[in-house]
């Protein structure tokens, strides 16, 4: 129902979306008798003005003719009125009779007053097919408008227009020369013109005269496989040239907002209506007849099974549950794609010890929560370090221990004789630390006395884990380790050597009188220096020295990073051996003071221990070799084996060689402008090699929780996060960490809900970042998917090699075939094409000769056609 307030304006949508405004005059409050109120309500419908006076047509009144009205007045659309004849003259009497019969339901009720006051006998109704005035019909309310519509005036020809069929003669008027008047445009052109102010650079390219016209043979070459084969010329800001911006043209254009709307609702003319009804019910006889019918029984039997299945499905699961929406909610709860970032947790720096220094190595304490150690070096180049070698001896180069509880003051500081390049905690005893110096020294520390201080700095320390590790002898053969203590370590350096060190005291030998006197004169260590490795001081020598000799030249490779199959080799003895072998008991004293090198005869040789390793060099090569020593046939001395494989992939020093924590045969190498992923056993090259980056790569590290994720540090201070399950051609995300070069990356897992990533930069700042849920928690089948990807890449590499061999063989055969053809032509033999052409010429000559003979015998007339 529509209610009419005191003063209101309503708008309704027409079938084409246009808006028709009905202006209702303001009604005054009724005062007086009830009769006056009835008169006021009776005039309500007559006061509606629906004419088109607002658009300049007050004589036009749009109307809606329903199907019933069209039948009564014989003005049916497409029958009585069409697009060719869109009008109909209706008698005034018929319209008045319809209004009396149908009253307010009549479609002429809104124009009742206009119809009654119309002076003529016939009213003109026009079909509005295009809904120009908002309805399907409109009424012409004046006689003048009706006459102009039925009898439109003829168009009057304007003066000067030529009649049809006549041509107007064209008179040529030559242009008149006028003086040029300057309006300032030449100044604007002069300002906008570009004038060359710099002198052009000239290049002269010359060539030796004898090389003019010589053939050039082009071959394919992998630019990344050759050093200096790929040179990128990136844009940079030249401080010598400064371009000052004088003027900037900016153009803007204002356009109106466009809004498109559509609807499928069929528009009907609104009218007041009320309906009262009661429900229709079957009688008892009809109910019995319906329930006993065979059709109803057949229908119920046919749909019974489907209804039962549908009810069971509705009971088991919600059919209207949106799985995609729920999946998105789960991702948002635990971290979706937008949550794949590194959040700053804490940072450490020291203005005294880290000023003008860079962090060279970072290591988390294996057992104490929140303790992390960093080594620092002077921020100098190789030439500057040599020039200032004397001053560097007077400066302290410590290893600093930081704690989450105190980000300002270091908890412990280890003095070093030289800048420390790298260091590591002992796997079996975290209080033992080994480090390598810039000058080639190997240093050992024992921090057992300060363990309690580090634990008090941050509670939550776990117990020390004793790890059984294996040992090697001078031949590189692995033996069992019954002590359960790590006693050997491996180092590599650019001096072309890989050294194996043993921490145990050497075997006792018969000492000479000179050595006894020398031993008595040894100066005792200060009281604050532990004597754990006193037996190694000034007498420590490497157990094995392995060299990486080049096969093509007489030099050696210079390794910078090494990766063994295991960081420390575990072993598991059989049950029978466990009862026979008794582990050594050391008591409260440090075991390194009591350990001595045992006899190899009493130890079991471990045949299943792999002795291969990967090495990255200063020149960007990746070497795969074996540390087992072999005896030379001539002299009988022990020598190193030749490297099994050598690959030149990186165009700079290799900064990282690391095995995946999930797959021991997958290795990540980072160096120069790219990185590569290798699979041990695949000798044809890397299974994945990245394209050259815009910035140099400085460090890389695998994720400890996700098999397909690793982090790459760049020289511009950014971290590239790679997810092999998402993208393999570009990083999934790049995040800025610092304004200086990234020097080290070390992840650490505190718990299943907290993962940290330690990142150091060239300015000596250590950043502790918290890894998001997406980057730290793998999917249910991520490891299997990554393994499948690696296997697929290996197959692709094998297929590529097979195709290369096939192409090379095909190219060689093609060259031989070409050479064979040239030899045949040169030897007087004709080619196949020449032989076919000669046969065709001979056949044509034969036909001509045959035709002449038949014509001469009279068997063929000259006019006949010969087939």
mmCIF file of N, CA and C in Angstrom, residues 63 71 172 184 245-246 278 295 309 407 448 450 528 623 638 785 799 806 847 850-851:
data_model
loop_
_atom_site.group_PDB
_atom_site.id
_atom_site.type_symbol
_atom_site.label_atom_id
_atom_site.label_comp_id
_atom_site.label_asym_id
_atom_site.label_seq_id
_atom_site.Cartn_x
_atom_site.Cartn_y
_atom_site.Cartn_z
ATOM 1 N N UNK A 63 1.560 7.201 -20.591
ATOM 2 C CA UNK A 63 0.605 6.277 -19.991
ATOM 3 C C UNK A 63 1.100 4.841 -20.157
ATOM 4 N N UNK A 71 -6.795 -4.554 -25.329
ATOM 5 C CA UNK A 71 -7.870 -5.328 -25.949
ATOM 6 C C UNK A 71 -9.177 -4.558 -25.966
ATOM 7 N N UNK A 172 37.107 29.855 -58.325
ATOM 8 C CA UNK A 172 38.369 29.820 -57.582
ATOM 9 C C UNK A 172 38.736 31.226 -57.129
ATOM 10 N N UNK A 184 53.972 35.117 -30.311
ATOM 11 C CA UNK A 184 54.815 34.530 -29.257
ATOM 12 C C UNK A 184 55.077 33.054 -29.414
ATOM 13 N N UNK A 245 65.903 20.176 -13.759
ATOM 14 C CA UNK A 245 64.573 20.178 -14.347
ATOM 15 C C UNK A 245 64.053 21.620 -14.426
ATOM 16 N N UNK A 246 63.861 22.109 -15.659
ATOM 17 C CA UNK A 246 63.387 23.477 -15.858
ATOM 18 C C UNK A 246 61.871 23.556 -15.914
ATOM 19 N N UNK A 278 -8.336 -17.757 1.688
ATOM 20 C CA UNK A 278 -8.295 -18.839 2.679
ATOM 21 C C UNK A 278 -7.653 -20.036 2.006
ATOM 22 N N UNK A 295 -0.023 -43.730 -9.359
ATOM 23 C CA UNK A 295 1.002 -42.773 -9.784
ATOM 24 C C UNK A 295 1.818 -42.257 -8.596
ATOM 25 N N UNK A 309 19.582 -40.992 0.122
ATOM 26 C CA UNK A 309 20.982 -40.583 -0.060
ATOM 27 C C UNK A 309 21.160 -39.103 0.263
ATOM 28 N N UNK A 407 70.381 -6.538 25.076
ATOM 29 C CA UNK A 407 70.832 -6.272 23.704
ATOM 30 C C UNK A 407 71.933 -5.219 23.605
ATOM 31 N N UNK A 448 83.918 -23.563 29.495
ATOM 32 C CA UNK A 448 83.177 -24.321 30.521
ATOM 33 C C UNK A 448 82.976 -23.494 31.779
ATOM 34 N N UNK A 450 82.388 -20.418 32.027
ATOM 35 C CA UNK A 450 81.412 -19.336 31.844
ATOM 36 C C UNK A 450 80.042 -19.851 31.399
ATOM 37 N N UNK A 528 94.013 -17.454 34.165
ATOM 38 C CA UNK A 528 92.667 -17.328 33.605
ATOM 39 C C UNK A 528 92.508 -18.047 32.273
ATOM 40 N N UNK A 623 83.851 -27.945 -6.877
ATOM 41 C CA UNK A 623 84.672 -29.152 -7.014
ATOM 42 C C UNK A 623 84.026 -30.282 -6.227
ATOM 43 N N UNK A 638 101.955 -40.816 0.385
ATOM 44 C CA UNK A 638 100.520 -40.581 0.297
ATOM 45 C C UNK A 638 100.256 -39.283 -0.456
ATOM 46 N N UNK A 785 56.717 -33.398 -2.320
ATOM 47 C CA UNK A 785 56.589 -32.575 -3.524
ATOM 48 C C UNK A 785 57.932 -32.024 -3.960
ATOM 49 N N UNK A 799 67.421 -35.853 -20.213
ATOM 50 C CA UNK A 799 66.818 -35.717 -21.541
ATOM 51 C C UNK A 799 67.532 -34.633 -22.351
ATOM 52 N N UNK A 806 72.173 -36.283 -29.535
ATOM 53 C CA UNK A 806 71.486 -36.596 -30.787
ATOM 54 C C UNK A 806 71.679 -35.487 -31.822
ATOM 55 N N UNK A 847 59.055 -38.537 -77.795
ATOM 56 C CA UNK A 847 57.689 -38.309 -78.260
ATOM 57 C C UNK A 847 57.691 -37.560 -79.597
ATOM 58 N N UNK A 850 58.674 -40.013 -82.352
ATOM 59 C CA UNK A 850 57.602 -40.974 -82.616
ATOM 60 C C UNK A 850 56.484 -40.333 -83.431
ATOM 61 N N UNK A 851 56.154 -39.108 -83.139
ATOM 62 C CA UNK A 851 55.098 -38.407 -83.871
ATOM 63 C C UNK A 851 55.486 -38.220 -85.338
#
